[in-house]
mmCIF file of C-alpha atoms in Angstrom:
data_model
loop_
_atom_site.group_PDB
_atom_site.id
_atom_site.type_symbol
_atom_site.label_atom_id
_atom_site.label_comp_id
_atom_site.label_asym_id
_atom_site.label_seq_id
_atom_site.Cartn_x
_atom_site.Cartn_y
_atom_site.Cartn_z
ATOM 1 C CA UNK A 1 3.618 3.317 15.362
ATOM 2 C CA UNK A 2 1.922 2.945 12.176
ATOM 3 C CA UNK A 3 -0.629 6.193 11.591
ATOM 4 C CA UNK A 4 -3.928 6.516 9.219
ATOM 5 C CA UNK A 5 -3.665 9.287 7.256
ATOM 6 C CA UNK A 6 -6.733 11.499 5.521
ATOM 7 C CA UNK A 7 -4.712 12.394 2.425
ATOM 8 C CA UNK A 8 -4.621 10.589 -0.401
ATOM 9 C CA UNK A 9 -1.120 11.060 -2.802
ATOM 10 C CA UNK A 10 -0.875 9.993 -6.615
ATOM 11 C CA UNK A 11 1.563 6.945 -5.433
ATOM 12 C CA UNK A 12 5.014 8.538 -5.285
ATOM 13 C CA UNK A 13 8.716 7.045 -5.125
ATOM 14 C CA UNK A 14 10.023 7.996 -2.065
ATOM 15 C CA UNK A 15 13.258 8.425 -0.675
ATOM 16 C CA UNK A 16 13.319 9.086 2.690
ATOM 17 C CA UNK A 17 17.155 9.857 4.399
ATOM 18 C CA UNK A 18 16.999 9.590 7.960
ATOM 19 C CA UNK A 19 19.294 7.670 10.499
ATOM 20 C CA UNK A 20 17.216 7.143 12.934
ATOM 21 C CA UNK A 21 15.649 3.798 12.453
ATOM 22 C CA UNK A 22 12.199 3.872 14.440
ATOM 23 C CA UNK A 23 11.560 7.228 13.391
ATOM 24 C CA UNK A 24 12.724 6.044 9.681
ATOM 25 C CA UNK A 25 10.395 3.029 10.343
ATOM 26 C CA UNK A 26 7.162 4.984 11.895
ATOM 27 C CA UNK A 27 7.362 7.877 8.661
ATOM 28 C CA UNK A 28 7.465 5.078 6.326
ATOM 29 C CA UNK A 29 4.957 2.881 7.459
ATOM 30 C CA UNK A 30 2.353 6.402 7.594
ATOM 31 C CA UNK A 31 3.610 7.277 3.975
ATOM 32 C CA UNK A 32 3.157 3.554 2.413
ATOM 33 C CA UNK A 33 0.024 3.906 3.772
ATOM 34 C CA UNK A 34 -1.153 5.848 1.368
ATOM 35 C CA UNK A 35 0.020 3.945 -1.477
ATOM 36 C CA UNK A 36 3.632 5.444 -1.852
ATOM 37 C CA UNK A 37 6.764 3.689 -2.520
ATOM 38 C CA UNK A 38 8.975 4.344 0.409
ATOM 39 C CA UNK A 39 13.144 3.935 0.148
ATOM 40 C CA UNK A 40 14.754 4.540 3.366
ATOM 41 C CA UNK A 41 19.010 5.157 3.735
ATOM 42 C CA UNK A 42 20.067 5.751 6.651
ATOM 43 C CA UNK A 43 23.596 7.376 5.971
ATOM 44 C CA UNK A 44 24.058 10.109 3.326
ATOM 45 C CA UNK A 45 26.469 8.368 0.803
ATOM 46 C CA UNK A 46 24.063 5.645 0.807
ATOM 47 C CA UNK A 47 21.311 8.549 0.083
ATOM 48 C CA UNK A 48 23.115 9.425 -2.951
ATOM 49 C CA UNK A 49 23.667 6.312 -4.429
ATOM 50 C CA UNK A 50 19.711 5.630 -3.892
ATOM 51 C CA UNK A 51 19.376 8.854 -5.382
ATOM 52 C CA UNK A 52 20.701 8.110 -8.743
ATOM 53 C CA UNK A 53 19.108 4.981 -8.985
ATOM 54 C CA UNK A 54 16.354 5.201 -8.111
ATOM 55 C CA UNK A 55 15.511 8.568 -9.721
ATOM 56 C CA UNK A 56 12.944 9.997 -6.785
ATOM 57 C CA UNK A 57 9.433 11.800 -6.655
ATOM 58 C CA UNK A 58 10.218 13.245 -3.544
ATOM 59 C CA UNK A 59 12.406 13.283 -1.136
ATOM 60 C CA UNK A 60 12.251 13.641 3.222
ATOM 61 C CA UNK A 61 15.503 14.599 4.031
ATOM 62 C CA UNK A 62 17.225 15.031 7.453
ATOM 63 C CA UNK A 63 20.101 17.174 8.006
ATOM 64 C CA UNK A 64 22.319 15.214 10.653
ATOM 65 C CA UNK A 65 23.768 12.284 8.973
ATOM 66 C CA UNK A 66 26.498 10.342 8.843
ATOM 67 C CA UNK A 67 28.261 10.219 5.638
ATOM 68 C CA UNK A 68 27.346 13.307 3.910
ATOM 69 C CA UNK A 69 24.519 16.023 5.626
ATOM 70 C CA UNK A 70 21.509 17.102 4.909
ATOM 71 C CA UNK A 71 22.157 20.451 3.175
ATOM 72 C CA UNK A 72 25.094 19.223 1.099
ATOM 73 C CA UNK A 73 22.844 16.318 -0.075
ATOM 74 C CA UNK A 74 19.926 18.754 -0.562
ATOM 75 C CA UNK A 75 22.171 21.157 -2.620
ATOM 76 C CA UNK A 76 23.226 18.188 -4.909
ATOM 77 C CA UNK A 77 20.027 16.736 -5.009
ATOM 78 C CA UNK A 78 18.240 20.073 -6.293
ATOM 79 C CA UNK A 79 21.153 20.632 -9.521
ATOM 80 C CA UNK A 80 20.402 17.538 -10.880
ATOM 81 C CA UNK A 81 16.786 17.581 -10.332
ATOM 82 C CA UNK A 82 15.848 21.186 -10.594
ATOM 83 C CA UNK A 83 11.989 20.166 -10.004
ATOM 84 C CA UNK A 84 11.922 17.170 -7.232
ATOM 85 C CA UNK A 85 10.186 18.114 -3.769
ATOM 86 C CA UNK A 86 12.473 18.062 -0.870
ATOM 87 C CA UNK A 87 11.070 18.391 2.641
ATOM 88 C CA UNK A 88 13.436 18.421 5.375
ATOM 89 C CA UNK A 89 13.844 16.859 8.959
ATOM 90 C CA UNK A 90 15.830 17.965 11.542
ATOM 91 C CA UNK A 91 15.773 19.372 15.125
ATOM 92 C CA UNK A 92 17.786 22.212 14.323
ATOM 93 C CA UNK A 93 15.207 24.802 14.766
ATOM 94 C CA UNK A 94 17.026 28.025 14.739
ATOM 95 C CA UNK A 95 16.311 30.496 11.812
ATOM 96 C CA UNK A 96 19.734 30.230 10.494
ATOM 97 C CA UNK A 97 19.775 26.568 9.804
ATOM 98 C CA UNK A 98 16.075 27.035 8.084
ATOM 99 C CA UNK A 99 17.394 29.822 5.952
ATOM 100 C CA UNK A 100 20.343 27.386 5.396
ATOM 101 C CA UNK A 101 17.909 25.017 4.192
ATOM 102 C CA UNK A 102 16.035 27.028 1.760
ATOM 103 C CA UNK A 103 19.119 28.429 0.034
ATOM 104 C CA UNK A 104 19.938 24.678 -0.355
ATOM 105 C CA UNK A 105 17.054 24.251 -2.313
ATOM 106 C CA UNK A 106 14.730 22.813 0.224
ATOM 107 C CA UNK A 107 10.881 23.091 -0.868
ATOM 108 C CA UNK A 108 9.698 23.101 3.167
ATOM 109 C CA UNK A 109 11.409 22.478 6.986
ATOM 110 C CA UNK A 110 10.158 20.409 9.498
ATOM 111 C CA UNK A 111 11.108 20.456 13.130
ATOM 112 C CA UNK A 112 11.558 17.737 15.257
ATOM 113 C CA UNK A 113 9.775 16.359 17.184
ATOM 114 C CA UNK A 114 6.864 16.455 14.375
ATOM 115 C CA UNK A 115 3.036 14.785 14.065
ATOM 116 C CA UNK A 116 2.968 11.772 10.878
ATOM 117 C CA UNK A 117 -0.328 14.021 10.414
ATOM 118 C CA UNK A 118 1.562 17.374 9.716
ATOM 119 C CA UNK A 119 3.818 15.311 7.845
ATOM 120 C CA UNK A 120 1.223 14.287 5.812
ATOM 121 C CA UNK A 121 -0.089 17.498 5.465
ATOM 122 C CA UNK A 122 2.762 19.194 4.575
ATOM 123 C CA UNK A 123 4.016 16.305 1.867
ATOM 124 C CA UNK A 124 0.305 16.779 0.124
ATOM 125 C CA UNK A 125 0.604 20.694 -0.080
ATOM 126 C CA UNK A 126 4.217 20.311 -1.347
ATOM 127 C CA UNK A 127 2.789 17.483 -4.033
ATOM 128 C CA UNK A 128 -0.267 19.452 -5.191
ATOM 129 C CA UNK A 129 1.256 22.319 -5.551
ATOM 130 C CA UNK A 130 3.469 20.458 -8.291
ATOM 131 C CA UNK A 131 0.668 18.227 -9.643
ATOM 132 C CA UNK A 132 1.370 15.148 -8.242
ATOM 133 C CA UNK A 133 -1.498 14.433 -6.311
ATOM 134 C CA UNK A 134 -4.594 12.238 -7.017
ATOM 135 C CA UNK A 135 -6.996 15.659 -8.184
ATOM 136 C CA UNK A 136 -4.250 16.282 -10.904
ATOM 137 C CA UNK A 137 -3.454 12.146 -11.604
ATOM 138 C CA UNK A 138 -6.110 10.393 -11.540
ATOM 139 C CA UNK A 139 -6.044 8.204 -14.490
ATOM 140 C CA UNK A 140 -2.766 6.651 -13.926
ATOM 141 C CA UNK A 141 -1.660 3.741 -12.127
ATOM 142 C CA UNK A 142 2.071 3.260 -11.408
ATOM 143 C CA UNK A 143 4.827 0.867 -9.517
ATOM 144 C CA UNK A 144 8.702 1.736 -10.633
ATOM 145 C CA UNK A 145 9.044 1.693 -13.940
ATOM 146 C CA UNK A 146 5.577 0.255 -14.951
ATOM 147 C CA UNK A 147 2.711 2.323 -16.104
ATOM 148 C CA UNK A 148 -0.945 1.569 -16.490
ATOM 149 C CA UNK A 149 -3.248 4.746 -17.936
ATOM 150 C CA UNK A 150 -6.970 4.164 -17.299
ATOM 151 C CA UNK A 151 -8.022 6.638 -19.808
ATOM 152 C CA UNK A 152 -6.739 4.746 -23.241
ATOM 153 C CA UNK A 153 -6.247 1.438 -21.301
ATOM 154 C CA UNK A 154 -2.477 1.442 -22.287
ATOM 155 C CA UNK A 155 0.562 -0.561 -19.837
ATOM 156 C CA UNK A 156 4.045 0.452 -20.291
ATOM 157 C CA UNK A 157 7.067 -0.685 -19.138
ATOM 158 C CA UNK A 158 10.440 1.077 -19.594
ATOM 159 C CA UNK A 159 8.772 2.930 -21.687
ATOM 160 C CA UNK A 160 7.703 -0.104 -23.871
ATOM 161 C CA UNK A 161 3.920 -0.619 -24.669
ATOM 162 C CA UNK A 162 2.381 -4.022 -23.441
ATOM 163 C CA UNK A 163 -0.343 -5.237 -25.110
ATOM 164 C CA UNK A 164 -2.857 -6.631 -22.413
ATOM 165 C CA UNK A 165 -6.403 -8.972 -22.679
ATOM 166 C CA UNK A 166 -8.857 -7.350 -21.209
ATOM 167 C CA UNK A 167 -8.921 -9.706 -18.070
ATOM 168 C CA UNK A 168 -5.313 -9.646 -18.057
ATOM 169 C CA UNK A 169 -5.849 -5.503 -17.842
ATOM 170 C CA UNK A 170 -8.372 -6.063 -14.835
ATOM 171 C CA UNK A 171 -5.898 -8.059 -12.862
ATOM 172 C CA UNK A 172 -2.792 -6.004 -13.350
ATOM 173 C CA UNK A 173 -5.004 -3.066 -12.188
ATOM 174 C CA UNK A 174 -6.296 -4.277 -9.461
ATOM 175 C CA UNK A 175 -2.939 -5.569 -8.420
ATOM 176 C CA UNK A 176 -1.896 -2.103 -8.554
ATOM 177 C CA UNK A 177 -4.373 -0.675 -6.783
ATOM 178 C CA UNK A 178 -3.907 -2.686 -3.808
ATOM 179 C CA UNK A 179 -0.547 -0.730 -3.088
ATOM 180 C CA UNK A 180 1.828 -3.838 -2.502
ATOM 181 C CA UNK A 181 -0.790 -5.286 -0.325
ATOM 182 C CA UNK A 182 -0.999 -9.362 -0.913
ATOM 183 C CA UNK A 183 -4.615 -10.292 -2.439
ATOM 184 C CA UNK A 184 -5.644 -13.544 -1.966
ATOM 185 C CA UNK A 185 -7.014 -16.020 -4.835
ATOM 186 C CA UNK A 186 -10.742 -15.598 -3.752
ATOM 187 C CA UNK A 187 -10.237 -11.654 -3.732
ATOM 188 C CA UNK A 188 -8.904 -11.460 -7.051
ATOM 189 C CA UNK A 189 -11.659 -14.026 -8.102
ATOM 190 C CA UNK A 190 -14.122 -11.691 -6.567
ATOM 191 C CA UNK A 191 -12.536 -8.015 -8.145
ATOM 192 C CA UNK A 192 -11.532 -9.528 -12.064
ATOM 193 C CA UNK A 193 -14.182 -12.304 -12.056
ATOM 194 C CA UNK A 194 -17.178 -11.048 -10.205
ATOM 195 C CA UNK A 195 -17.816 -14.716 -9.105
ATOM 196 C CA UNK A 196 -16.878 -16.432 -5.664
ATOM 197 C CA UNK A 197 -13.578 -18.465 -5.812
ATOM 198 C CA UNK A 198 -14.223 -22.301 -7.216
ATOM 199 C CA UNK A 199 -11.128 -24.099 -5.543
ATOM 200 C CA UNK A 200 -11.545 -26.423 -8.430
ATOM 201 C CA UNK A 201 -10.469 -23.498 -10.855
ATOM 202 C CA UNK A 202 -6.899 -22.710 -11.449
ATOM 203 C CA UNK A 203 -8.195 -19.368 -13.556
ATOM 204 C CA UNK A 204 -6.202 -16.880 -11.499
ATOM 205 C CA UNK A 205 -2.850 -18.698 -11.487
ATOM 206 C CA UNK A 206 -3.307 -18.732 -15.262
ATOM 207 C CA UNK A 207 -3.852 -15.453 -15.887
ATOM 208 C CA UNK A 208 -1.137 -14.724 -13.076
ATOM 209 C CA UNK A 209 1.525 -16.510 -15.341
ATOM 210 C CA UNK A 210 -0.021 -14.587 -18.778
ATOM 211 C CA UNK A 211 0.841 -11.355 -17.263
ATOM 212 C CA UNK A 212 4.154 -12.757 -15.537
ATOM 213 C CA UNK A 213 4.860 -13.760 -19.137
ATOM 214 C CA UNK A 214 4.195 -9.868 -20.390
ATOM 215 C CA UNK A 215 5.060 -7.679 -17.429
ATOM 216 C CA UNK A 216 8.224 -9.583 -16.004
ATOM 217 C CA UNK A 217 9.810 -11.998 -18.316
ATOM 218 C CA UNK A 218 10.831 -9.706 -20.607
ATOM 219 C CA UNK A 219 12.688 -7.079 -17.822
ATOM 220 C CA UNK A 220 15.743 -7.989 -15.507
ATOM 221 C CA UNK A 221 13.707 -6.962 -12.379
ATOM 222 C CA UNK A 222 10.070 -8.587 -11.284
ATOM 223 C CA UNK A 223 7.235 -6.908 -9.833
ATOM 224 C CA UNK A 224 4.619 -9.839 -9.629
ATOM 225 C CA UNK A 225 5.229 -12.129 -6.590
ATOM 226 C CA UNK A 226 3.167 -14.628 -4.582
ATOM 227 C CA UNK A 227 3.258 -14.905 -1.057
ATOM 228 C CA UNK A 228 3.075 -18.625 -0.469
ATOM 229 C CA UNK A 229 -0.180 -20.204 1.052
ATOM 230 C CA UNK A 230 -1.758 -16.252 1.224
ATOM 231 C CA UNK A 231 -1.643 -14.938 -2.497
ATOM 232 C CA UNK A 232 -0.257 -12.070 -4.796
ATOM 233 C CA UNK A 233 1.117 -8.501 -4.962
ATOM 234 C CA UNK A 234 2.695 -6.586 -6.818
ATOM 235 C CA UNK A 235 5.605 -3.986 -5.782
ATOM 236 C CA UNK A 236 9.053 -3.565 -7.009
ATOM 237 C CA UNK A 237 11.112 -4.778 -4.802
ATOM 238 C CA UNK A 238 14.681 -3.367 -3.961
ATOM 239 C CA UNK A 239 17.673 -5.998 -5.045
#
């Protein structure tokens, strides 16, 4: 069940370790909600692997898994990134396995069965406390490895700067604002434009392929797609 939540994050890449699938499914769904980028593995081996590659904001981490657990990937997540947030899952509610937890390196502990709302909650204190939500962020726009900064109207990729038209800035942002979601031609029209969409126009495929030309081409992975017969989005998409 997919859940509303009243908090809004600064759009985080997160990897969420959990092997049970609905549960996996439900958290995700509430957290993408928001606007974050949500990786879920399902068996801890596969949790590391994601781990290094995908180089994490935060992490929701159970503690029963198969492959490797949760406080041996916790304790190898937290050496090489002294700094990321890690929130763990588990129904092991005894103070031992909490203590266990925290001397792992574990930022908070969450018992199951849990609400997606004290989820939330607990996620946004975690994140503010480190500055990653919207009241520290606000002027930055980001999806993997792409970065757009609304203060001095710079787009980076990799690290590299992008040089953007002004229109061509408009759409890419409001691309990323929409979180992944797929805009159609007459919203885009509306939000870049300000006009109503002319079906005798072909201005937003044309300024689709400028920025394809600028933001993708270049890079080995895409993050502009079109949904045939519905529209656009943008999200990086796993391989």
């Amino acid at each position: 069940m997919c859940l509303s939540i009243k908090f809004y994050f600064y759009p985080m890449r997160i990897l969420l370790v959990e092997d049970e699938e609905k549960l996996a499914k439900s958290v995700a769904a509430a957290l993408e909600e928001t606007g974050n980028d949500v990786t879920i593995a399902y068996d801890g081996l596969i949790a590391e692997r994601l781990f290094k590659s995908l180089h994490p904001e935060f992490i929701v981490l159970d503690v029963n898994l198969p492959g490797k657990n949760g406080f041996e990937l916790c304790t190898t997540f937290r050496k090489a990134d002294p700094n990321v947030p890690i929130l763990m899952l588990t129904a092991l509610g005894e103070l031992s396995d909490k203590m266990e937890a925290f001397a792992a390196g574990a930022d908070d502990y969450l018992v199951k069965p849990f609400h997606l709302q004290e989820l939330a909650a607990r996620i946004h204190a975690i994140a503010k406390r480190q500055g990653r939500t919207s009241e520290q962020v606000s002027d930055s726009l980001r999806s993997g490895d792409l970065e757009m900064n609304l203060s001095n109207k710079e787009v980076r990729r990799a690290g590299k700067l992008i040089r953007l038209s002004q229109k061509e800035f408009l759409l890419l942002e409001t691309l990323l604002k929409a979180n992944g979601r797929v805009l159609s031609k007459a919203e885009l029209a509306e939000k870049v434009w300000d006009m109503d969409f002319d079906t005798g126009t072909n201005s937003v495929e044309v300024y689709i392929n400028f920025l394809r030309s600028k933001i993708d081409k270049p890079f080995d992975s895409k993050l502009i797609h079109t949904r045939s017969g519905f529209g656009y989005y943008l999200k990086e998409e796993q391989s």
